[in-house]
Amino acid sequence: MEEGVTATQVVFWILAVVMLISAIGVVTAGNIVYAALFFIASLAGVAGIYLILTVEFIALVQLLIYGSAVVILILFALMLTRARERPQALFGRSRPLGIAAALGLLAALIGGIVATTWTTPESSTAFEPVGLQAIGDAIFTLWIVPFIIVGVLLSIALDGAIMLASPDEDDN
Amino acid sequence: MPPLEHILVVNAVLFAIGAMGVLTRRNAVLILLSVELMLNAVSLNMVAFAVYGHVDFGNITGIVFAFFIIVIAAAEVALALGIVVRTFRNRATANVDEVNLLKW
């Protein structure tokens, strides 16, 4: 780590800059479809950083669940809830206050990070890539009960979403 | 590998950008997108700590947590979008400041 900037760090910073610029695009874009497209770019940046951190499984899950399923759901919701008659203001009245609060939060977080001394492992051999088999062992032995609960939660949530969004015949 | 501080700072910036989106947007779907950005920052943080070996339970736990966060975020997005579609059908708006039935 001391011999200077390695290629991994260069790739990390490129991905980080792409991710952060896309994230700024998500929260400032004047068009809601552009915001969704910026969101896809930001998710791809996060997946790239997962790859740099040698967790391919989470990168794959990120691309498959976030990059496809969640983004398609959000695009559908954007198309279904677009008000047709008048152009809408996309920002609320409390925008300056919100920006100030976010900047304060950022200052607090970065201050906390800088004030703490982190121990980074010395040699790059300390980073062993986490294999798929190890993750599967952990999920299906140590974390099996949370895994089952999260599966039940997911199916209940999806059923509830269908219930909420489906039209009811008795009301109208 | 980049030092841990760099990853943490990038994640803090991403979290603050998401918070800014939550606090400034009006459209419920765009607020949801910003919440997703914040969730991404948190799970990236957990993976970073797990890979750099800063947890007591071993290296896997943070990664498993990131996996659970992604699954729960998918459930949350589905439910929230169902609510948004429902609200749009009842009130003809997707802006959170115009849905004020419970406010007096």
mmCIF file of C-alpha atoms in Angstrom:
data_model
loop_
_atom_site.group_PDB
_atom_site.id
_atom_site.type_symbol
_atom_site.label_atom_id
_atom_site.label_comp_id
_atom_site.label_asym_id
_atom_site.label_seq_id
_atom_site.Cartn_x
_atom_site.Cartn_y
_atom_site.Cartn_z
ATOM 1 C CA MET A 1 0.000 0.000 0.000
ATOM 2 C CA GLU A 2 2.929 2.336 0.583
ATOM 3 C CA GLU A 3 4.568 2.026 -2.807
ATOM 4 C CA GLY A 4 2.142 4.390 -4.436
ATOM 5 C CA VAL A 5 -1.029 4.203 -6.398
ATOM 6 C CA THR A 6 -1.799 0.767 -7.754
ATOM 7 C CA ALA A 7 -3.928 -0.073 -10.765
ATOM 8 C CA THR A 8 -6.705 -1.299 -8.490
ATOM 9 C CA GLN A 9 -6.875 2.072 -6.804
ATOM 10 C CA VAL A 10 -7.059 3.855 -10.153
ATOM 11 C CA VAL A 11 -9.961 1.639 -11.223
ATOM 12 C CA PHE A 12 -11.600 2.154 -7.833
ATOM 13 C CA TRP A 13 -11.456 5.936 -8.126
ATOM 14 C CA ILE A 14 -12.750 5.871 -11.709
ATOM 15 C CA LEU A 15 -15.698 3.732 -10.584
ATOM 16 C CA ALA A 16 -16.259 5.890 -7.516
ATOM 17 C CA VAL A 17 -16.320 9.107 -9.541
ATOM 18 C CA VAL A 18 -18.735 7.599 -12.084
ATOM 19 C CA MET A 19 -20.933 6.323 -9.249
ATOM 20 C CA LEU A 20 -20.993 9.640 -7.374
ATOM 21 C CA ILE A 21 -21.643 11.739 -10.495
ATOM 22 C CA SER A 22 -24.503 9.409 -11.416
ATOM 23 C CA ALA A 23 -25.860 9.658 -7.872
ATOM 24 C CA ILE A 24 -25.802 13.465 -8.087
ATOM 25 C CA GLY A 25 -27.652 13.073 -11.375
ATOM 26 C CA VAL A 26 -30.283 10.950 -9.640
ATOM 27 C CA VAL A 27 -31.047 13.618 -7.054
ATOM 28 C CA THR A 28 -30.771 16.673 -9.322
ATOM 29 C CA ALA A 29 -32.064 15.578 -12.737
ATOM 30 C CA GLY A 30 -34.984 17.602 -13.999
ATOM 31 C CA ASN A 31 -36.536 14.649 -15.814
ATOM 32 C CA ILE A 32 -37.690 11.621 -13.864
ATOM 33 C CA VAL A 33 -36.700 9.157 -16.600
ATOM 34 C CA TYR A 34 -33.190 10.617 -16.681
ATOM 35 C CA ALA A 35 -33.063 10.171 -12.912
ATOM 36 C CA ALA A 36 -33.899 6.471 -13.323
ATOM 37 C CA LEU A 37 -31.196 6.076 -15.997
ATOM 38 C CA PHE A 38 -28.638 7.797 -13.755
ATOM 39 C CA PHE A 39 -29.698 5.354 -11.042
ATOM 40 C CA ILE A 40 -28.794 2.409 -13.293
ATOM 41 C CA ALA A 41 -25.336 3.907 -13.896
ATOM 42 C CA SER A 42 -24.860 4.416 -10.171
ATOM 43 C CA LEU A 43 -25.827 0.796 -9.463
ATOM 44 C CA ALA A 44 -23.333 -0.398 -12.057
ATOM 45 C CA GLY A 45 -20.633 1.647 -10.317
ATOM 46 C CA VAL A 46 -21.495 0.055 -6.976
ATOM 47 C CA ALA A 47 -21.342 -3.404 -8.576
ATOM 48 C CA GLY A 48 -17.906 -2.570 -9.961
ATOM 49 C CA ILE A 49 -16.697 -1.577 -6.502
ATOM 50 C CA TYR A 50 -18.029 -4.913 -5.187
ATOM 51 C CA LEU A 51 -15.887 -6.615 -7.838
ATOM 52 C CA ILE A 52 -12.838 -4.635 -6.707
ATOM 53 C CA LEU A 53 -13.541 -5.783 -3.148
ATOM 54 C CA THR A 54 -13.438 -9.392 -4.511
ATOM 55 C CA VAL A 55 -17.048 -10.285 -3.645
ATOM 56 C CA GLU A 56 -18.334 -11.435 -7.008
ATOM 57 C CA PHE A 57 -21.469 -12.942 -5.479
ATOM 58 C CA ILE A 58 -22.741 -9.618 -4.158
ATOM 59 C CA ALA A 59 -21.840 -7.926 -7.444
ATOM 60 C CA LEU A 60 -23.912 -10.522 -9.323
ATOM 61 C CA VAL A 61 -26.835 -10.176 -6.910
ATOM 62 C CA GLN A 62 -26.595 -6.403 -7.223
ATOM 63 C CA LEU A 63 -26.788 -6.522 -11.013
ATOM 64 C CA LEU A 64 -29.519 -9.192 -11.130
ATOM 65 C CA ILE A 65 -31.854 -7.854 -8.431
ATOM 66 C CA TYR A 66 -31.165 -4.116 -8.422
ATOM 67 C CA GLY A 67 -30.055 -3.659 -11.995
ATOM 68 C CA SER A 68 -32.923 -5.532 -13.529
ATOM 69 C CA ALA A 69 -35.855 -6.212 -11.209
ATOM 70 C CA VAL A 70 -35.877 -3.088 -9.056
ATOM 71 C CA VAL A 71 -35.102 -0.730 -11.930
ATOM 72 C CA ILE A 72 -37.875 -2.210 -14.074
ATOM 73 C CA LEU A 73 -40.346 -1.875 -11.168
ATOM 74 C CA ILE A 74 -39.333 1.750 -10.657
ATOM 75 C CA LEU A 75 -39.592 2.548 -14.371
ATOM 76 C CA PHE A 76 -43.085 1.032 -14.444
ATOM 77 C CA ALA A 77 -44.110 3.105 -11.433
ATOM 78 C CA LEU A 78 -42.702 6.244 -13.042
ATOM 79 C CA MET A 79 -44.670 5.595 -16.216
ATOM 80 C CA LEU A 80 -47.876 4.744 -14.325
ATOM 81 C CA THR A 81 -47.847 7.745 -12.020
ATOM 82 C CA ARG A 82 -46.858 10.494 -14.415
ATOM 83 C CA ALA A 83 -49.323 13.367 -14.210
ATOM 84 C CA ARG A 84 -50.234 14.212 -17.750
ATOM 85 C CA GLU A 85 -52.006 17.519 -17.479
ATOM 86 C CA ARG A 86 -49.359 19.829 -16.050
ATOM 87 C CA PRO A 87 -45.590 19.845 -15.675
ATOM 88 C CA GLN A 88 -44.691 19.133 -12.084
ATOM 89 C CA ALA A 89 -42.116 20.802 -9.914
ATOM 90 C CA LEU A 90 -39.711 18.053 -8.886
ATOM 91 C CA PHE A 91 -38.309 19.747 -5.781
ATOM 92 C CA GLY A 92 -40.147 20.690 -2.623
ATOM 93 C CA ARG A 93 -40.146 24.063 -0.906
ATOM 94 C CA SER A 94 -37.643 22.923 1.706
ATOM 95 C CA ARG A 95 -34.893 22.378 -0.852
ATOM 96 C CA PRO A 96 -32.225 24.740 0.603
ATOM 97 C CA LEU A 97 -32.841 23.323 4.067
ATOM 98 C CA GLY A 98 -32.506 19.765 2.720
ATOM 99 C CA ILE A 99 -29.250 20.552 0.947
ATOM 100 C CA ALA A 100 -27.870 22.154 4.114
ATOM 101 C CA ALA A 101 -28.899 19.151 6.221
ATOM 102 C CA ALA A 102 -27.279 16.734 3.771
ATOM 103 C CA LEU A 103 -24.062 18.757 3.775
ATOM 104 C CA GLY A 104 -24.062 18.756 7.576
ATOM 105 C CA LEU A 105 -24.540 14.991 7.593
ATOM 106 C CA LEU A 106 -21.678 14.616 5.119
ATOM 107 C CA ALA A 107 -19.395 16.775 7.272
ATOM 108 C CA ALA A 108 -20.247 14.744 10.380
ATOM 109 C CA LEU A 109 -19.648 11.411 8.626
ATOM 110 C CA ILE A 110 -16.346 12.444 7.051
ATOM 111 C CA GLY A 111 -15.199 14.008 10.308
ATOM 112 C CA GLY A 112 -15.886 10.740 12.088
ATOM 113 C CA ILE A 113 -14.071 8.712 9.443
ATOM 114 C CA VAL A 114 -11.008 10.961 9.438
ATOM 115 C CA ALA A 115 -10.833 11.144 13.228
ATOM 116 C CA THR A 116 -10.713 7.334 13.551
ATOM 117 C CA THR A 117 -7.531 5.396 12.974
ATOM 118 C CA TRP A 118 -8.271 2.411 10.777
ATOM 119 C CA THR A 119 -5.925 -0.531 10.547
ATOM 120 C CA THR A 120 -5.483 -1.620 6.974
ATOM 121 C CA PRO A 121 -3.777 -4.988 6.494
ATOM 122 C CA GLU A 122 -0.213 -4.477 5.351
ATOM 123 C CA SER A 123 0.286 -6.760 2.395
ATOM 124 C CA SER A 124 -2.129 -7.409 -0.405
ATOM 125 C CA THR A 125 -1.905 -11.134 0.349
ATOM 126 C CA ALA A 126 -4.043 -10.465 3.409
ATOM 127 C CA PHE A 127 -7.003 -10.055 1.073
ATOM 128 C CA GLU A 128 -8.296 -13.499 0.313
ATOM 129 C CA PRO A 129 -11.133 -13.497 -2.175
ATOM 130 C CA VAL A 130 -14.324 -14.669 -0.508
ATOM 131 C CA GLY A 131 -15.519 -17.669 -2.466
ATOM 132 C CA LEU A 132 -19.055 -18.559 -3.409
ATOM 133 C CA GLN A 133 -18.827 -21.756 -1.379
ATOM 134 C CA ALA A 134 -17.932 -19.917 1.821
ATOM 135 C CA ILE A 135 -20.855 -17.525 1.368
ATOM 136 C CA GLY A 136 -23.222 -20.421 0.697
ATOM 137 C CA ASP A 137 -21.970 -22.263 3.772
ATOM 138 C CA ALA A 138 -22.528 -19.191 5.930
ATOM 139 C CA ILE A 139 -26.024 -18.483 4.577
ATOM 140 C CA PHE A 140 -27.270 -22.056 4.814
ATOM 141 C CA THR A 141 -25.776 -22.968 8.185
ATOM 142 C CA LEU A 142 -25.167 -19.997 10.475
ATOM 143 C CA TRP A 143 -27.761 -17.698 8.919
ATOM 144 C CA ILE A 144 -30.400 -20.222 7.917
ATOM 145 C CA VAL A 145 -33.152 -18.874 10.207
ATOM 146 C CA PRO A 146 -32.783 -15.259 9.030
ATOM 147 C CA PHE A 147 -32.649 -16.593 5.478
ATOM 148 C CA ILE A 148 -35.999 -18.380 5.888
ATOM 149 C CA ILE A 149 -37.528 -15.352 7.595
ATOM 150 C CA VAL A 150 -36.351 -13.083 4.807
ATOM 151 C CA GLY A 151 -37.835 -15.438 2.233
ATOM 152 C CA VAL A 152 -41.209 -15.385 3.981
ATOM 153 C CA LEU A 153 -40.961 -11.608 4.298
ATOM 154 C CA LEU A 154 -40.240 -11.250 0.581
ATOM 155 C CA SER A 155 -43.197 -13.373 -0.463
ATOM 156 C CA ILE A 156 -45.542 -11.572 1.953
ATOM 157 C CA ALA A 157 -44.338 -8.188 0.705
ATOM 158 C CA LEU A 158 -44.829 -9.137 -2.939
ATOM 159 C CA ASP A 159 -48.322 -10.506 -2.240
ATOM 160 C CA GLY A 160 -49.134 -7.314 -0.369
ATOM 161 C CA ALA A 161 -47.876 -5.202 -3.262
ATOM 162 C CA ILE A 162 -50.167 -7.082 -5.651
ATOM 163 C CA MET A 163 -53.063 -6.643 -3.229
ATOM 164 C CA LEU A 164 -52.392 -2.914 -2.932
ATOM 165 C CA ALA A 165 -51.986 -2.192 -6.599
ATOM 166 C CA SER A 166 -54.814 -4.318 -7.957
ATOM 167 C CA PRO A 167 -58.128 -2.539 -8.553
ATOM 168 C CA ASP A 168 -60.963 -3.519 -6.249
ATOM 169 C CA GLU A 169 -64.326 -4.065 -7.879
ATOM 170 C CA ASP A 170 -66.608 -3.281 -4.975
ATOM 171 C CA ASP A 171 -65.428 0.294 -4.501
ATOM 172 C CA ASN A 172 -65.684 1.693 -7.972
ATOM 173 C CA MET B 1 -6.799 -2.555 -2.871
ATOM 174 C CA PRO B 2 -7.702 0.991 -1.930
ATOM 175 C CA PRO B 3 -7.302 1.929 1.743
ATOM 176 C CA LEU B 4 -10.365 1.483 3.908
ATOM 177 C CA GLU B 5 -10.702 5.223 4.539
ATOM 178 C CA HIS B 6 -11.135 5.963 0.846
ATOM 179 C CA ILE B 7 -13.976 3.462 0.540
ATOM 180 C CA LEU B 8 -15.628 4.836 3.672
ATOM 181 C CA VAL B 9 -15.388 8.416 2.429
ATOM 182 C CA VAL B 10 -16.881 7.470 -0.952
ATOM 183 C CA ASN B 11 -19.718 5.683 0.841
ATOM 184 C CA ALA B 12 -20.306 8.675 3.118
ATOM 185 C CA VAL B 13 -20.582 10.936 0.079
ATOM 186 C CA LEU B 14 -23.011 8.514 -1.567
ATOM 187 C CA PHE B 15 -25.094 8.345 1.623
ATOM 188 C CA ALA B 16 -25.212 12.139 1.894
ATOM 189 C CA ILE B 17 -26.260 12.450 -1.767
ATOM 190 C CA GLY B 18 -29.077 10.001 -1.105
ATOM 191 C CA ALA B 19 -30.117 11.936 1.996
ATOM 192 C CA MET B 20 -30.155 15.123 -0.049
ATOM 193 C CA GLY B 21 -32.456 13.446 -2.555
ATOM 194 C CA VAL B 22 -34.798 12.269 0.180
ATOM 195 C CA LEU B 23 -34.952 15.737 1.701
ATOM 196 C CA THR B 24 -35.376 17.738 -1.507
ATOM 197 C CA ARG B 25 -37.514 15.688 -3.895
ATOM 198 C CA ARG B 26 -41.312 15.815 -4.050
ATOM 199 C CA ASN B 27 -42.074 12.784 -6.198
ATOM 200 C CA ALA B 28 -42.499 9.634 -4.122
ATOM 201 C CA VAL B 29 -40.754 7.419 -6.671
ATOM 202 C CA LEU B 30 -37.729 9.718 -6.786
ATOM 203 C CA ILE B 31 -37.580 9.716 -2.970
ATOM 204 C CA LEU B 32 -37.569 5.921 -3.179
ATOM 205 C CA LEU B 33 -34.649 6.044 -5.648
ATOM 206 C CA SER B 34 -32.709 8.196 -3.199
ATOM 207 C CA VAL B 35 -33.452 5.759 -0.365
ATOM 208 C CA GLU B 36 -32.039 3.010 -2.585
ATOM 209 C CA LEU B 37 -28.854 5.045 -3.000
ATOM 210 C CA MET B 38 -28.529 5.284 0.791
ATOM 211 C CA LEU B 39 -29.101 1.520 1.167
ATOM 212 C CA ASN B 40 -26.415 0.893 -1.439
ATOM 213 C CA ALA B 41 -23.960 3.026 0.498
ATOM 214 C CA VAL B 42 -24.661 1.116 3.703
ATOM 215 C CA SER B 43 -24.314 -2.340 2.183
ATOM 216 C CA LEU B 44 -21.135 -1.300 0.399
ATOM 217 C CA ASN B 45 -19.832 -0.161 3.777
ATOM 218 C CA MET B 46 -20.652 -3.541 5.329
ATOM 219 C CA VAL B 47 -18.892 -5.409 2.538
ATOM 220 C CA ALA B 48 -15.862 -3.146 2.900
ATOM 221 C CA PHE B 49 -15.622 -3.824 6.638
ATOM 222 C CA ALA B 50 -16.073 -7.554 6.059
ATOM 223 C CA VAL B 51 -13.392 -7.740 3.388
ATOM 224 C CA TYR B 52 -10.947 -5.683 5.444
ATOM 225 C CA GLY B 53 -11.551 -7.887 8.459
ATOM 226 C CA HIS B 54 -12.972 -5.421 10.966
ATOM 227 C CA VAL B 55 -15.741 -7.613 12.343
ATOM 228 C CA ASP B 56 -15.629 -10.109 15.151
ATOM 229 C CA PHE B 57 -17.785 -12.775 13.559
ATOM 230 C CA GLY B 58 -15.371 -13.428 10.729
ATOM 231 C CA ASN B 59 -15.224 -12.236 7.183
ATOM 232 C CA ILE B 60 -18.493 -13.627 5.928
ATOM 233 C CA THR B 61 -20.993 -11.822 8.139
ATOM 234 C CA GLY B 62 -20.842 -8.427 6.467
ATOM 235 C CA ILE B 63 -21.266 -10.024 3.070
ATOM 236 C CA VAL B 64 -24.317 -11.976 4.250
ATOM 237 C CA PHE B 65 -25.739 -8.743 5.647
ATOM 238 C CA ALA B 66 -25.258 -6.999 2.304
ATOM 239 C CA PHE B 67 -27.133 -9.875 0.666
ATOM 240 C CA PHE B 68 -30.000 -9.544 3.159
ATOM 241 C CA ILE B 69 -30.109 -5.766 2.640
ATOM 242 C CA ILE B 70 -30.478 -6.259 -1.118
ATOM 243 C CA VAL B 71 -33.312 -8.779 -0.653
ATOM 244 C CA ILE B 72 -35.173 -6.568 1.837
ATOM 245 C CA ALA B 73 -34.690 -3.558 -0.416
ATOM 246 C CA ALA B 74 -36.392 -5.494 -3.212
ATOM 247 C CA ALA B 75 -39.368 -6.240 -0.943
ATOM 248 C CA GLU B 76 -39.489 -2.617 0.171
ATOM 249 C CA VAL B 77 -39.449 -1.302 -3.391
ATOM 250 C CA ALA B 78 -42.317 -3.582 -4.392
ATOM 251 C CA LEU B 79 -44.470 -2.534 -1.436
ATOM 252 C CA ALA B 80 -43.676 1.171 -1.747
ATOM 253 C CA LEU B 81 -44.447 1.198 -5.452
ATOM 254 C CA GLY B 82 -47.755 -0.565 -4.771
ATOM 255 C CA ILE B 83 -48.598 2.191 -2.296
ATOM 256 C CA VAL B 84 -47.532 4.893 -4.767
ATOM 257 C CA VAL B 85 -49.667 3.430 -7.554
ATOM 258 C CA ARG B 86 -52.594 3.187 -5.149
ATOM 259 C CA THR B 87 -52.139 6.778 -4.009
ATOM 260 C CA PHE B 88 -51.970 7.945 -7.581
ATOM 261 C CA ARG B 89 -55.227 6.188 -8.351
ATOM 262 C CA ASN B 90 -56.998 7.720 -5.341
ATOM 263 C CA ARG B 91 -55.492 11.224 -5.267
ATOM 264 C CA ALA B 92 -54.171 11.664 -8.844
ATOM 265 C CA THR B 93 -50.763 12.694 -7.561
ATOM 266 C CA ALA B 94 -47.457 11.070 -6.714
ATOM 267 C CA ASN B 95 -46.106 14.057 -4.777
ATOM 268 C CA VAL B 96 -45.649 13.479 -1.087
ATOM 269 C CA ASP B 97 -46.592 17.041 -0.087
ATOM 270 C CA GLU B 98 -49.988 16.790 -1.756
ATOM 271 C CA VAL B 99 -50.971 13.611 0.098
ATOM 272 C CA ASN B 100 -52.083 15.309 3.320
ATOM 273 C CA LEU B 101 -55.278 13.475 4.276
ATOM 274 C CA LEU B 102 -53.921 12.612 7.724
ATOM 275 C CA LYS B 103 -52.615 16.127 8.365
ATOM 276 C CA TRP B 104 -54.661 18.808 10.078
#
